[in-house]
Amino acid sequence: MTEAQLIRQACEGNGPAVRTLYERYAPRVYAVVRRIAGDDDLAQDYSQEAWIRAIRALPTFRGDARFSTWLHRIAVNAALQALRKAETKDRRETSLPEAIAVRPNEGDALLEGLLERAMDQLPEGMRQVLILHDVEGYTHEEIGELLGVNPGTSKSQLFKARGKMRELLRPALAGGEDGQKGVEAWGI
Amino acid sequence: MGHLTTETLGRLVSEVPTAEESRHLDSCFFCRSELEAVREQTQAMGSLPDLRPPAGDWEALEARLAGEGLIRSSGPSLPSPRWWPTPWMQAAAAVVLFLGGAVLGPRLTGTGSVGEFAEGSGPPGIQLIPVGTQAQPVSSIADAADAVRLAEQHYIMTLLQYRQLLDAQGEPGAIGDPASRFAALEAIVAAGRAAVQQAPADPFVNGVLVGALAEREALLRTATATPGIGIF
């Protein structure tokens, strides 16, 4: 069955078709939402909200863009809008020790774990720009539109975020005893 | 000019340095190393894998969708054809062959330090954890994913133990001369990157790249901090 057929059936309320789309794209949606939210509990709420919006808007999907791109944009918007509404800072700080969500096919590789934890520690603005640019591949112009800032601000936040990430990762990636302590301190 | 700030390094990942920054980078090994590290970190960010939603996520979503009248029937997902991406398999096979040679070679020729310590009999202060596990049959994708995750944790633990053992031996010769080692690590990193591009979600390939990057980072730091150790 082609994706177009699947989408058509999902539009008609066919549960198995919706579930097939979910199983195909849920890891992608959850990943971007989790990283923007910086919190496991919020991520589940936000990703479900994204899926509800997407299924609701499915009849408007014309196929001009790839379905995955269209869905991804809905997920990013859902997460950013939910974050704006929520008082997230305190919740995120208390949720830092919690485990990163399970990956679909692989374990918690050392560097991936360090990167995810370091991202969670970035200030919200920096984290959003870093994720959208360096993880998701958005341009500064697109980020500016999504976040309501100008592209120059997006660039500036990105450079600060990369530098901050380096400072956070340096102890854990350093070799020898210091590095070992760093790795242990990060719970890897 | 003092060392470049981390924010400047973050900028230089995607923008051209000024003449002054360029001159500084030419003369400062530390800043060159840091810039390379930020570049690698940025590249690694672009290769982060997708994340599986928590258990029960679909069931909760299905209930909400049904509650809003967005689905009118339920059931398992529709079958889709399975395929094996050939480049993945090729990349994985190449890395397996490489690592197989790296591990088996010293054992067969008796030249390496791997295996010199019997289980539980490491140097004082180092607790050796048995890591050689027999592969168990799995009956589902979830079981297989768990098995891979466990194996990778063992791999990381083994890597850390290996580093501890090398440090405990205190013999610089145990890891070869720094320049050769750096060149070897560079080759592994390059091969690992190529493999990750082919198989971005493959845990084994990612594990190899991560290990090589961490080792190269450690070597650069040692070379920076220790007079007399030159790798370029």
PDB file of N, CA, C and O in Angstrom, chain B residues 49-105:
ATOM      1  N   PRO B  49      19.980   9.842  16.690  1.00  0.00           N
ATOM      2  CA  PRO B  49      18.919   8.957  16.205  1.00  0.00           C
ATOM      3  C   PRO B  49      17.536   9.432  16.644  1.00  0.00           C
ATOM      4  O   PRO B  49      17.409  10.267  17.542  1.00  0.00           O
ATOM      5  N   ASP B  50      16.524   8.888  15.993  1.00  0.00           N
ATOM      6  CA  ASP B  50      15.166   9.124  16.459  1.00  0.00           C
ATOM      7  C   ASP B  50      14.962   8.422  17.795  1.00  0.00           C
ATOM      8  O   ASP B  50      15.758   7.559  18.185  1.00  0.00           O
ATOM      9  N   LEU B  51      13.894   8.788  18.476  1.00  0.00           N
ATOM     10  CA  LEU B  51      13.638   8.236  19.817  1.00  0.00           C
ATOM     11  C   LEU B  51      12.293   7.531  19.838  1.00  0.00           C
ATOM     12  O   LEU B  51      11.304   8.054  19.307  1.00  0.00           O
ATOM     13  N   ARG B  52      12.267   6.376  20.451  1.00  0.00           N
ATOM     14  CA  ARG B  52      11.002   5.633  20.514  1.00  0.00           C
ATOM     15  C   ARG B  52      10.126   6.228  21.619  1.00  0.00           C
ATOM     16  O   ARG B  52      10.590   6.442  22.728  1.00  0.00           O
ATOM     17  N   PRO B  53       8.871   6.475  21.325  1.00  0.00           N
ATOM     18  CA  PRO B  53       7.969   6.980  22.371  1.00  0.00           C
ATOM     19  C   PRO B  53       7.834   5.938  23.489  1.00  0.00           C
ATOM     20  O   PRO B  53       8.088   4.756  23.276  1.00  0.00           O
ATOM     21  N   PRO B  54       7.430   6.383  24.673  1.00  0.00           N
ATOM     22  CA  PRO B  54       7.293   5.428  25.774  1.00  0.00           C
ATOM     23  C   PRO B  54       6.207   4.389  25.500  1.00  0.00           C
ATOM     24  O   PRO B  54       5.308   4.615  24.681  1.00  0.00           O
ATOM     25  N   ALA B  55       6.302   3.275  26.206  1.00  0.00           N
ATOM     26  CA  ALA B  55       5.305   2.205  26.050  1.00  0.00           C
ATOM     27  C   ALA B  55       3.916   2.746  26.382  1.00  0.00           C
ATOM     28  O   ALA B  55       3.755   3.558  27.280  1.00  0.00           O
ATOM     29  N   GLY B  56       2.944   2.286  25.628  1.00  0.00           N
ATOM     30  CA  GLY B  56       1.564   2.701  25.883  1.00  0.00           C
ATOM     31  C   GLY B  56       1.183   3.992  25.192  1.00  0.00           C
ATOM     32  O   GLY B  56       0.039   4.454  25.317  1.00  0.00           O
ATOM     33  N   ASP B  57       2.135   4.575  24.457  1.00  0.00           N
ATOM     34  CA  ASP B  57       1.860   5.866  23.811  1.00  0.00           C
ATOM     35  C   ASP B  57       0.765   5.728  22.749  1.00  0.00           C
ATOM     36  O   ASP B  57      -0.152   6.551  22.685  1.00  0.00           O
ATOM     37  N   TRP B  58       0.858   4.655  21.934  1.00  0.00           N
ATOM     38  CA  TRP B  58      -0.161   4.494  20.895  1.00  0.00           C
ATOM     39  C   TRP B  58      -1.542   4.289  21.513  1.00  0.00           C
ATOM     40  O   TRP B  58      -2.523   4.891  21.056  1.00  0.00           O
ATOM     41  N   GLU B  59      -1.615   3.461  22.539  1.00  0.00           N
ATOM     42  CA  GLU B  59      -2.920   3.176  23.148  1.00  0.00           C
ATOM     43  C   GLU B  59      -3.557   4.470  23.682  1.00  0.00           C
ATOM     44  O   GLU B  59      -4.760   4.708  23.498  1.00  0.00           O
ATOM     45  N   ALA B  60      -2.730   5.320  24.328  1.00  0.00           N
ATOM     46  CA  ALA B  60      -3.261   6.581  24.845  1.00  0.00           C
ATOM     47  C   ALA B  60      -3.700   7.488  23.695  1.00  0.00           C
ATOM     48  O   ALA B  60      -4.770   8.126  23.754  1.00  0.00           O
ATOM     49  N   LEU B  61      -2.892   7.508  22.644  1.00  0.00           N
ATOM     50  CA  LEU B  61      -3.237   8.346  21.491  1.00  0.00           C
ATOM     51  C   LEU B  61      -4.502   7.826  20.807  1.00  0.00           C
ATOM     52  O   LEU B  61      -5.391   8.605  20.431  1.00  0.00           O
ATOM     53  N   GLU B  62      -4.588   6.507  20.673  1.00  0.00           N
ATOM     54  CA  GLU B  62      -5.758   5.916  20.017  1.00  0.00           C
ATOM     55  C   GLU B  62      -7.038   6.286  20.763  1.00  0.00           C
ATOM     56  O   GLU B  62      -8.059   6.631  20.144  1.00  0.00           O
ATOM     57  N   ALA B  63      -6.955   6.262  22.100  1.00  0.00           N
ATOM     58  CA  ALA B  63      -8.135   6.620  22.891  1.00  0.00           C
ATOM     59  C   ALA B  63      -8.522   8.084  22.660  1.00  0.00           C
ATOM     60  O   ALA B  63      -9.703   8.419  22.518  1.00  0.00           O
ATOM     61  N   ARG B  64      -7.505   8.959  22.583  1.00  0.00           N
ATOM     62  CA  ARG B  64      -7.807  10.374  22.346  1.00  0.00           C
ATOM     63  C   ARG B  64      -8.382  10.586  20.946  1.00  0.00           C
ATOM     64  O   ARG B  64      -9.324  11.357  20.753  1.00  0.00           O
ATOM     65  N   LEU B  65      -7.794   9.903  19.961  1.00  0.00           N
ATOM     66  CA  LEU B  65      -8.286  10.039  18.579  1.00  0.00           C
ATOM     67  C   LEU B  65      -9.725   9.539  18.476  1.00  0.00           C
ATOM     68  O   LEU B  65     -10.568  10.160  17.806  1.00  0.00           O
ATOM     69  N   ALA B  66     -10.003   8.412  19.147  1.00  0.00           N
ATOM     70  CA  ALA B  66     -11.369   7.872  19.121  1.00  0.00           C
ATOM     71  C   ALA B  66     -12.321   8.833  19.828  1.00  0.00           C
ATOM     72  O   ALA B  66     -13.454   9.073  19.368  1.00  0.00           O
ATOM     73  N   GLY B  67     -11.839   9.414  20.929  1.00  0.00           N
ATOM     74  CA  GLY B  67     -12.669  10.361  21.689  1.00  0.00           C
ATOM     75  C   GLY B  67     -13.038  11.577  20.861  1.00  0.00           C
ATOM     76  O   GLY B  67     -14.114  12.165  21.036  1.00  0.00           O
ATOM     77  N   GLU B  68     -12.151  11.976  19.968  1.00  0.00           N
ATOM     78  CA  GLU B  68     -12.429  13.148  19.116  1.00  0.00           C
ATOM     79  C   GLU B  68     -13.095  12.755  17.809  1.00  0.00           C
ATOM     80  O   GLU B  68     -13.299  13.601  16.928  1.00  0.00           O
ATOM     81  N   GLY B  69     -13.366  11.464  17.657  1.00  0.00           N
ATOM     82  CA  GLY B  69     -14.028  11.010  16.431  1.00  0.00           C
ATOM     83  C   GLY B  69     -13.113  11.008  15.211  1.00  0.00           C
ATOM     84  O   GLY B  69     -13.591  11.003  14.070  1.00  0.00           O
ATOM     85  N   LEU B  70     -11.793  11.008  15.450  1.00  0.00           N
ATOM     86  CA  LEU B  70     -10.852  11.047  14.324  1.00  0.00           C
ATOM     87  C   LEU B  70     -10.552   9.659  13.772  1.00  0.00           C
ATOM     88  O   LEU B  70     -10.033   9.530  12.659  1.00  0.00           O
ATOM     89  N   ILE B  71     -10.820   8.620  14.554  1.00  0.00           N
ATOM     90  CA  ILE B  71     -10.759   7.260  14.002  1.00  0.00           C
ATOM     91  C   ILE B  71     -12.036   6.528  14.388  1.00  0.00           C
ATOM     92  O   ILE B  71     -12.593   6.738  15.464  1.00  0.00           O
ATOM     93  N   ARG B  72     -12.473   5.670  13.470  1.00  0.00           N
ATOM     94  CA  ARG B  72     -13.737   4.972  13.705  1.00  0.00           C
ATOM     95  C   ARG B  72     -13.545   3.464  13.820  1.00  0.00           C
ATOM     96  O   ARG B  72     -14.498   2.732  13.994  1.00  0.00           O
ATOM     97  N   SER B  73     -12.330   3.005  13.677  1.00  0.00           N
ATOM     98  CA  SER B  73     -12.077   1.575  13.828  1.00  0.00           C
ATOM     99  C   SER B  73     -10.702   1.403  14.444  1.00  0.00           C
ATOM    100  O   SER B  73      -9.898   2.328  14.457  1.00  0.00           O
ATOM    101  N   SER B  74     -10.471   0.217  14.978  1.00  0.00           N
ATOM    102  CA  SER B  74      -9.151  -0.021  15.555  1.00  0.00           C
ATOM    103  C   SER B  74      -8.636  -1.365  15.039  1.00  0.00           C
ATOM    104  O   SER B  74      -9.372  -2.145  14.442  1.00  0.00           O
ATOM    105  N   GLY B  75      -7.384  -1.617  15.293  1.00  0.00           N
ATOM    106  CA  GLY B  75      -6.775  -2.865  14.833  1.00  0.00           C
ATOM    107  C   GLY B  75      -5.290  -2.680  14.667  1.00  0.00           C
ATOM    108  O   GLY B  75      -4.780  -1.562  14.828  1.00  0.00           O
ATOM    109  N   PRO B  76      -4.605  -3.762  14.334  1.00  0.00           N
ATOM    110  CA  PRO B  76      -3.155  -3.666  14.146  1.00  0.00           C
ATOM    111  C   PRO B  76      -2.821  -2.842  12.919  1.00  0.00           C
ATOM    112  O   PRO B  76      -3.674  -2.613  12.059  1.00  0.00           O
ATOM    113  N   SER B  77      -1.575  -2.410  12.862  1.00  0.00           N
ATOM    114  CA  SER B  77      -1.148  -1.626  11.714  1.00  0.00           C
ATOM    115  C   SER B  77      -1.174  -2.493  10.462  1.00  0.00           C
ATOM    116  O   SER B  77      -1.129  -3.725  10.531  1.00  0.00           O
ATOM    117  N   LEU B  78      -1.237  -1.820   9.317  1.00  0.00           N
ATOM    118  CA  LEU B  78      -1.293  -2.539   8.052  1.00  0.00           C
ATOM    119  C   LEU B  78       0.093  -3.064   7.692  1.00  0.00           C
ATOM    120  O   LEU B  78       1.097  -2.407   7.974  1.00  0.00           O
ATOM    121  N   PRO B  79       0.152  -4.255   7.086  1.00  0.00           N
ATOM    122  CA  PRO B  79       1.475  -4.804   6.757  1.00  0.00           C
ATOM    123  C   PRO B  79       2.169  -3.962   5.686  1.00  0.00           C
ATOM    124  O   PRO B  79       1.517  -3.401   4.814  1.00  0.00           O
ATOM    125  N   SER B  80       3.464  -3.876   5.811  1.00  0.00           N
ATOM    126  CA  SER B  80       4.236  -3.175   4.794  1.00  0.00           C
ATOM    127  C   SER B  80       5.410  -4.050   4.396  1.00  0.00           C
ATOM    128  O   SER B  80       5.895  -4.833   5.200  1.00  0.00           O
ATOM    129  N   PRO B  81       5.859  -3.922   3.150  1.00  0.00           N
ATOM    130  CA  PRO B  81       6.974  -4.767   2.705  1.00  0.00           C
ATOM    131  C   PRO B  81       8.241  -4.437   3.471  1.00  0.00           C
ATOM    132  O   PRO B  81       8.499  -3.278   3.781  1.00  0.00           O
ATOM    133  N   ARG B  82       9.023  -5.468   3.788  1.00  0.00           N
ATOM    134  CA  ARG B  82      10.300  -5.272   4.476  1.00  0.00           C
ATOM    135  C   ARG B  82      11.417  -5.282   3.444  1.00  0.00           C
ATOM    136  O   ARG B  82      11.334  -5.947   2.438  1.00  0.00           O
ATOM    137  N   TRP B  83      12.402  -4.514   3.727  1.00  0.00           N
ATOM    138  CA  TRP B  83      13.552  -4.506   2.821  1.00  0.00           C
ATOM    139  C   TRP B  83      14.797  -4.268   3.648  1.00  0.00           C
ATOM    140  O   TRP B  83      14.765  -3.679   4.709  1.00  0.00           O
ATOM    141  N   TRP B  84      15.882  -4.748   3.132  1.00  0.00           N
ATOM    142  CA  TRP B  84      17.179  -4.533   3.786  1.00  0.00           C
ATOM    143  C   TRP B  84      17.957  -3.508   2.987  1.00  0.00           C
ATOM    144  O   TRP B  84      18.258  -3.730   1.827  1.00  0.00           O
ATOM    145  N   PRO B  85      18.293  -2.374   3.580  1.00  0.00           N
ATOM    146  CA  PRO B  85      19.099  -1.398   2.842  1.00  0.00           C
ATOM    147  C   PRO B  85      20.517  -1.928   2.677  1.00  0.00           C
ATOM    148  O   PRO B  85      21.254  -2.056   3.634  1.00  0.00           O
ATOM    149  N   THR B  86      20.863  -2.206   1.447  1.00  0.00           N
ATOM    150  CA  THR B  86      22.160  -2.837   1.187  1.00  0.00           C
ATOM    151  C   THR B  86      23.335  -2.032   1.732  1.00  0.00           C
ATOM    152  O   THR B  86      24.244  -2.614   2.323  1.00  0.00           O
ATOM    153  N   PRO B  87      23.384  -0.685   1.554  1.00  0.00           N
ATOM    154  CA  PRO B  87      24.539   0.047   2.085  1.00  0.00           C
ATOM    155  C   PRO B  87      24.726  -0.157   3.594  1.00  0.00           C
ATOM    156  O   PRO B  87      25.844  -0.194   4.074  1.00  0.00           O
ATOM    157  N   TRP B  88      23.617  -0.267   4.332  1.00  0.00           N
ATOM    158  CA  TRP B  88      23.726  -0.524   5.779  1.00  0.00           C
ATOM    159  C   TRP B  88      24.508  -1.806   6.008  1.00  0.00           C
ATOM    160  O   TRP B  88      25.404  -1.870   6.824  1.00  0.00           O
ATOM    161  N   MET B  89      24.071  -2.836   5.294  1.00  0.00           N
ATOM    162  CA  MET B  89      24.682  -4.135   5.519  1.00  0.00           C
ATOM    163  C   MET B  89      26.160  -4.094   5.135  1.00  0.00           C
ATOM    164  O   MET B  89      27.007  -4.656   5.812  1.00  0.00           O
ATOM    165  N   GLN B  90      26.443  -3.380   4.034  1.00  0.00           N
ATOM    166  CA  GLN B  90      27.835  -3.304   3.607  1.00  0.00           C
ATOM    167  C   GLN B  90      28.670  -2.565   4.645  1.00  0.00           C
ATOM    168  O   GLN B  90      29.778  -2.994   4.989  1.00  0.00           O
ATOM    169  N   ALA B  91      28.119  -1.440   5.149  1.00  0.00           N
ATOM    170  CA  ALA B  91      28.871  -0.665   6.139  1.00  0.00           C
ATOM    171  C   ALA B  91      29.095  -1.484   7.405  1.00  0.00           C
ATOM    172  O   ALA B  91      30.199  -1.527   7.953  1.00  0.00           O
ATOM    173  N   ALA B  92      28.030  -2.149   7.866  1.00  0.00           N
ATOM    174  CA  ALA B  92      28.147  -2.953   9.087  1.00  0.00           C
ATOM    175  C   ALA B  92      29.152  -4.077   8.886  1.00  0.00           C
ATOM    176  O   ALA B  92      29.987  -4.356   9.748  1.00  0.00           O
ATOM    177  N   ALA B  93      29.110  -4.711   7.714  1.00  0.00           N
ATOM    178  CA  ALA B  93      30.028  -5.818   7.457  1.00  0.00           C
ATOM    179  C   ALA B  93      31.472  -5.325   7.455  1.00  0.00           C
ATOM    180  O   ALA B  93      32.368  -5.978   7.994  1.00  0.00           O
ATOM    181  N   ALA B  94      31.683  -4.126   6.871  1.00  0.00           N
ATOM    182  CA  ALA B  94      33.049  -3.593   6.829  1.00  0.00           C
ATOM    183  C   ALA B  94      33.580  -3.339   8.230  1.00  0.00           C
ATOM    184  O   ALA B  94      34.723  -3.667   8.546  1.00  0.00           O
ATOM    185  N   VAL B  95      32.733  -2.756   9.077  1.00  0.00           N
ATOM    186  CA  VAL B  95      33.181  -2.457  10.438  1.00  0.00           C
ATOM    187  C   VAL B  95      33.386  -3.740  11.227  1.00  0.00           C
ATOM    188  O   VAL B  95      34.341  -3.866  12.004  1.00  0.00           O
ATOM    189  N   VAL B  96      32.511  -4.718  11.022  1.00  0.00           N
ATOM    190  CA  VAL B  96      32.671  -5.997  11.713  1.00  0.00           C
ATOM    191  C   VAL B  96      33.994  -6.640  11.323  1.00  0.00           C
ATOM    192  O   VAL B  96      34.748  -7.127  12.159  1.00  0.00           O
ATOM    193  N   LEU B  97      34.306  -6.610  10.030  1.00  0.00           N
ATOM    194  CA  LEU B  97      35.566  -7.197   9.576  1.00  0.00           C
ATOM    195  C   LEU B  97      36.745  -6.462  10.200  1.00  0.00           C
ATOM    196  O   LEU B  97      37.708  -7.067  10.655  1.00  0.00           O
ATOM    197  N   PHE B  98      36.644  -5.114  10.216  1.00  0.00           N
ATOM    198  CA  PHE B  98      37.736  -4.322  10.770  1.00  0.00           C
ATOM    199  C   PHE B  98      37.941  -4.661  12.246  1.00  0.00           C
ATOM    200  O   PHE B  98      39.049  -4.953  12.687  1.00  0.00           O
ATOM    201  N   LEU B  99      36.854  -4.624  13.003  1.00  0.00           N
ATOM    202  CA  LEU B  99      36.979  -4.878  14.437  1.00  0.00           C
ATOM    203  C   LEU B  99      37.370  -6.323  14.699  1.00  0.00           C
ATOM    204  O   LEU B  99      38.131  -6.616  15.613  1.00  0.00           O
ATOM    205  N   GLY B 100      36.830  -7.225  13.891  1.00  0.00           N
ATOM    206  CA  GLY B 100      37.195  -8.632  14.052  1.00  0.00           C
ATOM    207  C   GLY B 100      38.691  -8.800  13.901  1.00  0.00           C
ATOM    208  O   GLY B 100      39.346  -9.492  14.688  1.00  0.00           O
ATOM    209  N   GLY B 101      39.261  -8.135  12.909  1.00  0.00           N
ATOM    210  CA  GLY B 101      40.709  -8.215  12.712  1.00  0.00           C
ATOM    211  C   GLY B 101      41.464  -7.585  13.857  1.00  0.00           C
ATOM    212  O   GLY B 101      42.473  -8.119  14.328  1.00  0.00           O
ATOM    213  N   ALA B 102      40.951  -6.432  14.324  1.00  0.00           N
ATOM    214  CA  ALA B 102      41.646  -5.731  15.400  1.00  0.00           C
ATOM    215  C   ALA B 102      41.662  -6.548  16.690  1.00  0.00           C
ATOM    216  O   ALA B 102      42.621  -6.517  17.449  1.00  0.00           O
ATOM    217  N   VAL B 103      40.589  -7.280  16.946  1.00  0.00           N
ATOM    218  CA  VAL B 103      40.504  -8.045  18.192  1.00  0.00           C
ATOM    219  C   VAL B 103      41.180  -9.401  18.046  1.00  0.00           C
ATOM    220  O   VAL B 103      41.952  -9.821  18.902  1.00  0.00           O
ATOM    221  N   LEU B 104      40.906 -10.085  16.938  1.00  0.00           N
ATOM    222  CA  LEU B 104      41.439 -11.441  16.772  1.00  0.00           C
ATOM    223  C   LEU B 104      42.915 -11.445  16.405  1.00  0.00           C
ATOM    224  O   LEU B 104      43.656 -12.329  16.808  1.00  0.00           O
ATOM    225  N   GLY B 105      43.348 -10.408  15.664  1.00  0.00           N
ATOM    226  CA  GLY B 105      44.738 -10.366  15.214  1.00  0.00           C
ATOM    227  C   GLY B 105      45.740 -10.512  16.345  1.00  0.00           C
ATOM    228  O   GLY B 105      46.563 -11.437  16.345  1.00  0.00           O
TER     229      GLY B 105
END
